[in-house]
Amino acid sequence: MTLTYEQALAAVRERLTDAAPAASLETVTLEAARGRVLAQNVPADRDYPPFHRSTRDGYAVRAADVAALPSSLECVGEARAGHPFAGKVAPGECVEIMTGAPMPEGADAVVMQEYAGREGARVEIRRSAAAGENVVGRGSEATSGAQVLRRGQRLGAGEIGLLASVGQAQVKVFCRPSIAILPTGDEVVPVERQPQWFEIRNSNAHVLTAAVEAAGGVPRMLGIAPDEKDRLRELIEAGFNSDLMLLSGGISVGRYDLVEQVLRELGAEFYFHGVAIMPGKPIAFGRVGTTFFFGLPGNPVSTFVTFEIFARPAIAALGGAEFAPAVFLRARLGKPVRRKAGLRAFMPARVETESAEPVVKLVGWQGSGDLVGVAAANCFLVLHPEQTEIEEGEWVDVLPKPE
């Protein structure tokens, strides 16, 4: 039975949740942490900010002193980042302050320098300020001991910056899952070889290698499997010590599509084979022993799309992160689209900003074998099964194309 996209995604999530082995852990430095999945909760080691902090250049004042305008105050010092004012602001006084500096004791607001004039030690304030204005309070971002990062989060630049801020020079992360990659087909030849007119170069293995690395996995190229059972079986068995195997091609119902047959002979359990999407309908998902596998269609665009919507969240889950389905964004359709109903379609497109709104238009492509079209795209236009006639200007879903 052919599943819907939602049913197939739910099946992948359920099987990985129920049967995926626990990922092992390792400790890495911050320099090696980008893209890794956090294996520990991280608390704040102190209040953040650790002091009341000015968000503007100006004058630290007592709000009560600037309630009536204009107000003339005596400037008794300066506070800047790394050099706090040592005294206390008394009534009728102020302190010149810079962005990021600690608030002086006694002051409770900052008047921006645009609303003040200074002559010598006297400062005329021309705009009032309420208590707390232009000030970030101590502990308002996080209090000491509060959790600031949680186990299972993927570490990007912002998260690594936060780790550094709370003094985590090293961090526990999940080991990256091992992903075996096996393209199949007598027509597939190595990239460095000059193909004959009826052959194609092995683009799928390189697409998948790059995609696996971006998803947080460790790719393992197994070679190219011919349309011959013994060698195909040998190469599939070589992938059994991986967490996940990605096979491309040979998964449909043609006479020489042998992948399903060989997998079943090896004891594979298939959770589904066929999803109502275009391109990529013949995709299969299952397990042999402890190794999960996806049988991806062999056409390059089908391989790319099915990886993004099914294999990418699976790799994240195998690597200790949450199972996170693809996120669809919204844009206005730039040109009308007409098509037959029935399948959820993922079509290479470009989204650009026009008149302050995102507008998406299909790129020229010739079907699921056209990587030129994918390279020209920055997203996929997503059409749902019931959408057959979509007019220009209607809001539609788009799937951003990962880098």
CSV table of C-alpha atoms in Angstrom, one decimal:
chain,number,residue,atom,x,y,z
A,1,MET,CA,0.0,0.0,0.0
A,2,THR,CA,1.3,3.5,-0.9
A,3,LEU,CA,1.4,5.7,2.1
A,4,THR,CA,0.9,9.5,2.3
A,5,TYR,CA,3.8,11.7,3.1
A,6,GLU,CA,2.4,12.1,6.7
A,7,GLN,CA,2.0,8.4,7.2
A,8,ALA,CA,5.4,7.6,6.0
A,9,LEU,CA,7.1,10.3,8.1
A,10,ALA,CA,5.1,9.0,11.2
A,11,ALA,CA,6.4,5.4,10.4
A,12,VAL,CA,10.0,6.6,10.3
A,13,ARG,CA,9.6,8.5,13.5
A,14,GLU,CA,7.9,5.6,15.3
A,15,ARG,CA,10.4,2.9,14.2
A,16,LEU,CA,13.4,5.0,15.1
A,17,THR,CA,11.9,5.9,18.5
A,18,ASP,CA,11.1,2.3,19.3
A,19,ALA,CA,14.2,0.5,17.9
A,20,ALA,CA,17.1,2.9,17.4
A,21,PRO,CA,20.1,2.0,19.6
A,22,ALA,CA,21.3,4.7,22.0
A,23,ALA,CA,24.0,6.9,20.5
A,24,SER,CA,27.4,6.8,22.3
A,25,LEU,CA,29.0,9.9,23.7
A,26,GLU,CA,32.3,11.8,23.4
A,27,THR,CA,33.8,15.0,24.7
A,28,VAL,CA,34.9,17.7,22.3
A,29,THR,CA,36.3,21.2,22.4
A,30,LEU,CA,34.2,24.1,21.3
A,31,GLU,CA,36.3,24.4,18.2
A,32,ALA,CA,35.1,20.9,17.2
A,33,ALA,CA,31.5,21.3,18.4
A,34,ARG,CA,29.8,23.0,15.4
A,35,GLY,CA,27.1,20.8,14.0
A,36,ARG,CA,27.3,18.2,16.8
A,37,VAL,CA,24.4,17.2,19.0
A,38,LEU,CA,24.6,18.1,22.7
A,39,ALA,CA,24.6,15.2,25.1
A,40,GLN,CA,24.2,17.1,28.3
A,41,ASN,CA,22.1,19.8,29.8
A,42,VAL,CA,24.0,23.1,30.3
A,43,PRO,CA,23.2,25.4,33.2
A,44,ALA,CA,24.1,29.1,33.6
A,45,ASP,CA,27.2,29.4,35.9
A,46,ARG,CA,26.0,32.8,37.1
A,47,ASP,CA,23.3,35.4,36.4
A,48,TYR,CA,23.1,36.7,32.9
A,49,PRO,CA,23.8,39.5,32.5
A,50,PRO,CA,25.8,39.4,35.8
A,51,PHE,CA,24.9,43.0,36.4
A,52,HIS,CA,22.4,45.6,35.4
A,53,ARG,CA,23.6,46.6,31.9
A,54,SER,CA,23.2,49.7,29.9
A,55,THR,CA,21.9,49.2,26.4
A,56,ARG,CA,22.6,52.7,25.2
A,57,ASP,CA,25.4,55.4,25.2
A,58,GLY,CA,24.2,58.2,27.4
A,59,TYR,CA,23.8,59.1,31.1
A,60,ALA,CA,22.9,56.8,34.0
A,61,VAL,CA,20.4,58.7,36.1
A,62,ARG,CA,17.9,58.4,38.9
A,63,ALA,CA,14.5,58.3,37.2
A,64,ALA,CA,13.1,60.6,39.9
A,65,ASP,CA,15.6,63.3,39.0
A,66,VAL,CA,14.4,63.5,35.4
A,67,ALA,CA,10.7,63.4,36.0
A,68,ALA,CA,10.5,67.2,35.6
A,69,LEU,CA,12.2,68.7,32.5
A,70,PRO,CA,14.6,70.2,31.7
A,71,SER,CA,16.7,68.7,34.5
A,72,SER,CA,20.3,69.8,35.3
A,73,LEU,CA,22.5,67.1,36.8
A,74,GLU,CA,26.1,67.0,37.8
A,75,CYS,CA,28.2,64.3,36.0
A,76,VAL,CA,30.4,62.7,38.6
A,77,GLY,CA,32.2,60.0,36.5
A,78,GLU,CA,32.1,57.5,33.7
A,79,ALA,CA,31.2,53.9,33.2
A,80,ARG,CA,32.2,51.8,30.2
A,81,ALA,CA,32.4,48.1,29.4
A,82,GLY,CA,35.1,46.5,31.6
A,83,HIS,CA,35.5,49.7,33.7
A,84,PRO,CA,32.5,50.2,36.1
A,85,PHE,CA,32.0,53.4,38.0
A,86,ALA,CA,33.2,52.8,41.6
A,87,GLY,CA,31.0,55.3,43.4
A,88,LYS,CA,27.3,55.8,44.0
A,89,VAL,CA,24.9,58.1,42.1
A,90,ALA,CA,23.3,60.5,44.6
A,91,PRO,CA,20.3,62.7,44.0
A,92,GLY,CA,21.1,65.4,41.4
A,93,GLU,CA,24.0,63.4,40.0
A,94,CYS,CA,24.5,61.3,36.9
A,95,VAL,CA,27.3,59.2,35.3
A,96,GLU,CA,28.2,59.1,31.6
A,97,ILE,CA,27.8,55.5,30.5
A,98,MET,CA,28.5,53.5,27.4
A,99,THR,CA,26.6,50.6,25.9
A,100,GLY,CA,27.3,47.3,27.7
A,101,ALA,CA,28.7,49.0,30.9
A,102,PRO,CA,27.4,48.1,34.4
A,103,MET,CA,24.9,50.5,35.9
A,104,PRO,CA,26.3,52.5,38.8
A,105,GLU,CA,24.8,52.0,42.2
A,106,GLY,CA,22.0,54.4,42.8
A,107,ALA,CA,21.1,54.9,39.1
A,108,ASP,CA,18.1,53.1,37.7
A,109,ALA,CA,17.7,54.4,34.1
A,110,VAL,CA,19.7,55.6,31.1
A,111,VAL,CA,18.9,58.7,29.1
A,112,MET,CA,20.3,58.4,25.6
A,113,GLN,CA,23.0,61.0,24.7
A,114,GLU,CA,20.8,62.4,22.0
A,115,TYR,CA,18.5,63.8,24.7
A,116,ALA,CA,21.2,65.4,26.8
A,117,GLY,CA,23.6,68.4,26.5
A,118,ARG,CA,26.8,68.8,28.5
A,119,GLU,CA,28.9,71.8,29.5
A,120,GLY,CA,31.7,70.9,31.8
A,121,ALA,CA,30.4,68.8,34.7
A,122,ARG,CA,26.8,69.9,34.1
A,123,VAL,CA,24.4,67.8,32.0
A,124,GLU,CA,21.0,69.1,30.9
A,125,ILE,CA,18.5,66.3,30.4
A,126,ARG,CA,15.8,67.1,27.9
A,127,ARG,CA,13.8,63.8,28.0
A,128,SER,CA,12.6,61.8,31.0
A,129,ALA,CA,13.3,58.1,31.6
A,130,ALA,CA,11.3,55.6,33.5
A,131,ALA,CA,13.1,53.3,36.0
A,132,GLY,CA,14.6,50.4,34.0
A,133,GLU,CA,14.6,52.3,30.7
A,134,ASN,CA,17.5,51.3,28.4
A,135,VAL,CA,18.7,48.9,31.0
A,136,VAL,CA,18.8,45.1,30.9
A,137,GLY,CA,18.3,43.8,34.4
A,138,ARG,CA,20.7,41.4,36.1
A,139,GLY,CA,19.6,37.8,35.6
A,140,SER,CA,16.9,38.8,33.0
A,141,GLU,CA,18.5,36.5,30.4
A,142,ALA,CA,19.1,33.6,32.7
A,143,THR,CA,19.5,33.2,36.5
A,144,SER,CA,22.4,31.2,38.0
A,145,GLY,CA,21.7,27.4,37.7
A,146,ALA,CA,19.0,27.8,35.1
A,147,GLN,CA,19.2,25.5,32.0
A,148,VAL,CA,20.3,27.5,29.0
A,149,LEU,CA,21.0,24.6,26.6
A,150,ARG,CA,19.4,21.1,26.6
A,151,ARG,CA,20.5,17.7,25.7
A,152,GLY,CA,19.6,16.9,22.1
A,153,GLN,CA,20.1,20.4,20.7
A,154,ARG,CA,22.3,20.8,17.6
A,155,LEU,CA,25.2,23.2,18.1
A,156,GLY,CA,25.4,26.1,15.7
A,157,ALA,CA,27.4,29.3,16.0
A,158,GLY,CA,24.9,30.9,18.5
A,159,GLU,CA,24.9,27.8,20.8
A,160,ILE,CA,28.7,27.6,20.7
A,161,GLY,CA,28.8,31.2,21.7
A,162,LEU,CA,26.5,30.5,24.6
A,163,LEU,CA,28.7,27.6,25.7
A,164,ALA,CA,31.7,29.9,25.7
A,165,SER,CA,29.8,32.5,27.7
A,166,VAL,CA,28.9,30.0,30.5
A,167,GLY,CA,32.5,28.7,30.7
A,168,GLN,CA,32.1,25.3,28.9
A,169,ALA,CA,35.4,24.9,27.1
A,170,GLN,CA,34.6,21.3,26.4
A,171,VAL,CA,31.2,19.7,26.0
A,172,LYS,CA,29.7,16.2,25.8
A,173,VAL,CA,28.2,15.4,22.4
A,174,PHE,CA,26.6,12.3,20.8
A,175,CYS,CA,28.9,10.4,18.4
A,176,ARG,CA,27.8,11.0,14.8
A,177,PRO,CA,25.9,8.1,13.2
A,178,SER,CA,27.6,6.0,10.5
A,179,ILE,CA,25.7,6.2,7.2
A,180,ALA,CA,26.5,3.7,4.4
A,181,ILE,CA,25.9,4.9,0.9
A,182,LEU,CA,25.4,2.4,-2.0
A,183,PRO,CA,24.3,3.5,-5.5
A,184,THR,CA,23.2,0.7,-7.8
A,185,GLY,CA,22.9,0.1,-11.5
A,186,ASP,CA,25.0,-1.2,-14.4
A,187,GLU,CA,24.7,2.2,-16.0
A,188,VAL,CA,26.5,4.0,-13.1
A,189,VAL,CA,30.3,4.6,-13.4
A,190,PRO,CA,32.8,6.4,-11.2
A,191,VAL,CA,33.0,10.2,-11.6
A,192,GLU,CA,36.6,10.2,-12.8
A,193,ARG,CA,35.7,7.8,-15.7
A,194,GLN,CA,34.6,8.9,-19.1
A,195,PRO,CA,31.2,7.4,-19.5
A,196,GLN,CA,30.0,5.7,-22.7
A,197,TRP,CA,26.9,7.2,-24.3
A,198,PHE,CA,24.6,4.9,-22.3
A,199,GLU,CA,26.3,5.4,-18.9
A,200,ILE,CA,26.0,8.0,-16.2
A,201,ARG,CA,28.5,9.2,-13.6
A,202,ASN,CA,28.0,8.4,-10.0
A,203,SER,CA,26.4,11.7,-8.9
A,204,ASN,CA,24.1,10.2,-6.3
A,205,ALA,CA,26.9,8.9,-4.0
A,206,HIS,CA,28.3,12.4,-3.9
A,207,VAL,CA,25.0,14.1,-3.4
A,208,LEU,CA,24.3,11.8,-0.5
A,209,THR,CA,27.8,12.1,1.0
A,210,ALA,CA,27.5,15.9,1.1
A,211,ALA,CA,23.9,15.7,2.5
A,212,VAL,CA,24.9,13.2,5.1
A,213,GLU,CA,27.7,15.4,6.3
A,214,ALA,CA,25.4,18.4,6.5
A,215,ALA,CA,22.9,16.3,8.5
A,216,GLY,CA,25.5,15.4,11.1
A,217,GLY,CA,26.3,11.8,9.9
A,218,VAL,CA,29.6,10.2,8.9
A,219,PRO,CA,29.3,8.9,5.3
A,220,ARG,CA,30.7,5.6,4.2
A,221,MET,CA,30.8,5.0,0.4
A,222,LEU,CA,30.5,1.3,-0.3
A,223,GLY,CA,31.2,1.5,-4.0
A,224,ILE,CA,28.8,0.9,-6.9
A,225,ALA,CA,26.5,-2.2,-6.9
A,226,PRO,CA,25.8,-3.8,-10.3
A,227,ASP,CA,22.5,-5.3,-11.3
A,228,GLU,CA,23.7,-8.7,-10.2
A,229,LYS,CA,22.5,-10.4,-7.1
A,230,ASP,CA,25.7,-11.8,-5.6
A,231,ARG,CA,27.7,-8.6,-5.8
A,232,LEU,CA,24.8,-6.5,-4.7
A,233,ARG,CA,24.3,-8.8,-1.7
A,234,GLU,CA,28.0,-8.6,-0.8
A,235,LEU,CA,28.0,-4.8,-0.8
A,236,ILE,CA,24.7,-4.5,1.1
A,237,GLU,CA,26.2,-6.8,3.8
A,238,ALA,CA,29.2,-4.5,4.0
A,239,GLY,CA,26.8,-1.8,5.2
A,240,PHE,CA,25.4,-3.8,8.1
A,241,ASN,CA,27.8,-2.3,10.6
A,242,SER,CA,26.4,1.2,9.9
A,243,ASP,CA,23.6,2.9,11.8
A,244,LEU,CA,21.8,3.6,8.5
A,245,MET,CA,22.2,2.5,4.9
A,246,LEU,CA,21.2,4.6,1.9
A,247,LEU,CA,20.7,2.7,-1.3
A,248,SER,CA,19.9,4.6,-4.5
A,249,GLY,CA,18.3,2.9,-7.5
A,250,GLY,CA,17.1,-0.6,-8.1
A,251,ILE,CA,14.2,-0.2,-5.7
A,252,SER,CA,11.3,-0.1,-8.2
A,253,VAL,CA,9.6,-3.0,-9.9
A,254,GLY,CA,11.6,-3.4,-13.1
A,255,ARG,CA,13.2,-6.7,-14.1
A,256,TYR,CA,16.6,-5.7,-12.9
A,257,ASP,CA,15.5,-3.8,-9.8
A,258,LEU,CA,17.0,-6.3,-7.4
A,259,VAL,CA,17.4,-4.3,-4.2
A,260,GLU,CA,14.2,-5.3,-2.5
A,261,GLN,CA,14.6,-9.0,-3.4
A,262,VAL,CA,18.2,-9.1,-2.0
A,263,LEU,CA,17.2,-7.3,1.2
A,264,ARG,CA,14.3,-9.7,1.8
A,265,GLU,CA,16.6,-12.6,1.3
A,266,LEU,CA,18.9,-11.1,4.0
A,267,GLY,CA,16.0,-11.0,6.4
A,268,ALA,CA,14.9,-7.3,5.9
A,269,GLU,CA,11.7,-6.1,7.4
A,270,PHE,CA,10.0,-3.4,5.2
A,271,TYR,CA,8.0,-0.8,7.0
A,272,PHE,CA,6.8,0.8,3.8
A,273,HIS,CA,7.6,0.7,0.1
A,274,GLY,CA,5.9,3.5,-1.8
A,275,VAL,CA,4.9,7.0,-0.8
A,276,ALA,CA,2.5,9.3,-2.6
A,277,ILE,CA,5.1,12.0,-3.5
A,278,MET,CA,6.6,13.2,-6.7
A,279,PRO,CA,9.5,12.7,-7.3
A,280,GLY,CA,10.4,9.7,-5.2
A,281,LYS,CA,7.3,7.6,-5.1
A,282,PRO,CA,9.1,4.2,-5.0
A,283,ILE,CA,11.0,5.0,-1.7
A,284,ALA,CA,11.3,2.2,0.8
A,285,PHE,CA,12.2,2.1,4.5
A,286,GLY,CA,13.0,-0.8,6.7
A,287,ARG,CA,15.6,-2.6,8.8
A,288,VAL,CA,18.0,-5.5,8.6
A,289,GLY,CA,19.2,-6.6,12.0
A,290,THR,CA,20.1,-3.4,13.8
A,291,THR,CA,20.7,-1.4,10.6
A,292,PHE,CA,17.9,0.8,9.3
A,293,PHE,CA,17.8,1.4,5.5
A,294,PHE,CA,16.2,3.7,3.0
A,295,GLY,CA,15.8,2.5,-0.6
A,296,LEU,CA,15.9,5.8,-2.5
A,297,PRO,CA,14.9,6.1,-6.1
A,298,GLY,CA,17.8,6.3,-8.5
A,299,ASN,CA,16.9,9.5,-10.4
A,300,PRO,CA,19.1,12.3,-8.9
A,301,VAL,CA,16.3,14.7,-8.0
A,302,SER,CA,14.3,11.9,-6.4
A,303,THR,CA,17.3,10.9,-4.4
A,304,PHE,CA,17.8,14.5,-3.3
A,305,VAL,CA,14.1,15.1,-2.3
A,306,THR,CA,13.6,11.8,-0.5
A,307,PHE,CA,16.8,12.3,1.5
A,308,GLU,CA,15.7,15.7,2.7
A,309,ILE,CA,12.2,14.8,3.8
A,310,PHE,CA,12.9,11.3,5.2
A,311,ALA,CA,16.6,10.5,5.7
A,312,ARG,CA,17.7,13.8,7.1
A,313,PRO,CA,15.4,13.7,10.2
A,314,ALA,CA,16.2,10.0,10.6
A,315,ILE,CA,20.0,10.8,10.8
A,316,ALA,CA,19.3,13.5,13.3
A,317,ALA,CA,17.4,11.1,15.5
A,318,LEU,CA,20.1,8.4,15.2
A,319,GLY,CA,22.6,11.1,16.3
A,320,GLY,CA,20.8,11.9,19.5
A,321,ALA,CA,18.8,14.9,18.3
A,322,GLU,CA,15.0,15.2,18.2
A,323,PHE,CA,13.3,13.8,15.1
A,324,ALA,CA,12.6,17.1,13.3
A,325,PRO,CA,10.6,16.9,10.1
A,326,ALA,CA,11.3,19.3,7.2
A,327,VAL,CA,10.0,22.8,7.8
A,328,PHE,CA,7.8,24.3,5.1
A,329,LEU,CA,7.8,28.1,4.7
A,330,ARG,CA,5.3,30.2,2.8
A,331,ALA,CA,5.6,32.4,-0.3
A,332,ARG,CA,3.4,33.8,-3.0
A,333,LEU,CA,3.3,32.0,-6.3
A,334,GLY,CA,4.9,34.0,-9.0
A,335,LYS,CA,3.2,32.2,-12.0
A,336,PRO,CA,0.2,30.0,-12.2
A,337,VAL,CA,0.7,26.2,-11.9
A,338,ARG,CA,-1.6,23.5,-13.4
A,339,ARG,CA,-1.1,19.8,-12.7
A,340,LYS,CA,-3.0,16.5,-12.0
A,341,ALA,CA,-4.1,15.7,-8.5
A,342,GLY,CA,-3.0,12.7,-6.4
A,343,LEU,CA,0.6,13.2,-5.3
A,344,ARG,CA,2.4,15.7,-3.1
A,345,ALA,CA,4.9,17.3,-5.4
A,346,PHE,CA,8.3,18.8,-4.7
A,347,MET,CA,9.4,21.0,-7.7
A,348,PRO,CA,12.7,22.9,-7.9
A,349,ALA,CA,12.0,26.6,-7.7
A,350,ARG,CA,13.5,29.9,-6.6
A,351,VAL,CA,12.1,32.2,-4.0
A,352,GLU,CA,13.0,35.9,-4.2
A,353,THR,CA,11.8,39.0,-2.4
A,354,GLU,CA,9.5,41.2,-4.5
A,355,SER,CA,7.8,44.3,-3.1
A,356,ALA,CA,8.8,43.1,0.4
A,357,GLU,CA,7.1,39.7,0.0
A,358,PRO,CA,8.6,36.3,-0.8
A,359,VAL,CA,7.6,35.2,-4.3
A,360,VAL,CA,8.4,31.7,-5.6
A,361,LYS,CA,8.7,30.6,-9.3
A,362,LEU,CA,9.5,27.2,-10.8
A,363,VAL,CA,12.9,26.9,-12.5
A,364,GLY,CA,13.2,25.2,-15.8
A,365,TRP,CA,13.8,21.5,-15.2
A,366,GLN,CA,13.2,18.3,-17.1
A,367,GLY,CA,12.0,16.0,-14.4
A,368,SER,CA,13.6,13.8,-11.8
A,369,GLY,CA,16.9,13.3,-13.6
A,370,ASP,CA,17.7,17.0,-13.9
A,371,LEU,CA,20.4,18.1,-11.5
A,372,VAL,CA,20.9,21.3,-13.5
A,373,GLY,CA,17.5,22.4,-12.4
A,374,VAL,CA,18.2,21.6,-8.8
A,375,ALA,CA,21.4,23.6,-8.9
A,376,ALA,CA,19.5,26.6,-10.2
A,377,ALA,CA,16.9,26.3,-7.4
A,378,ASN,CA,17.1,27.6,-3.8
A,379,CYS,CA,13.9,25.8,-2.7
A,380,PHE,CA,11.3,23.3,-3.7
A,381,LEU,CA,7.7,24.4,-4.4
A,382,VAL,CA,5.5,22.0,-2.4
A,383,LEU,CA,2.1,21.2,-3.9
A,384,HIS,CA,-0.3,19.2,-1.8
A,385,PRO,CA,-2.4,16.4,-3.3
A,386,GLU,CA,-5.5,18.4,-3.7
A,387,GLN,CA,-3.8,21.4,-5.3
A,388,THR,CA,-4.3,21.2,-9.1
A,389,GLU,CA,-4.8,24.8,-10.2
A,390,ILE,CA,-2.9,27.4,-8.2
A,391,GLU,CA,-3.2,31.0,-9.4
A,392,GLU,CA,-0.5,33.7,-9.3
A,393,GLY,CA,-0.4,35.4,-6.0
A,394,GLU,CA,-1.7,32.6,-3.9
A,395,TRP,CA,0.2,31.6,-0.8
A,396,VAL,CA,2.0,28.2,-1.2
A,397,ASP,CA,4.4,26.1,0.8
A,398,VAL,CA,8.1,26.0,0.0
A,399,LEU,CA,10.9,23.7,1.3
A,400,PRO,CA,14.2,25.6,1.5
A,401,LYS,CA,17.1,23.7,-0.2
A,402,PRO,CA,19.8,23.0,2.3
A,403,GLU,CA,23.3,24.2,1.5
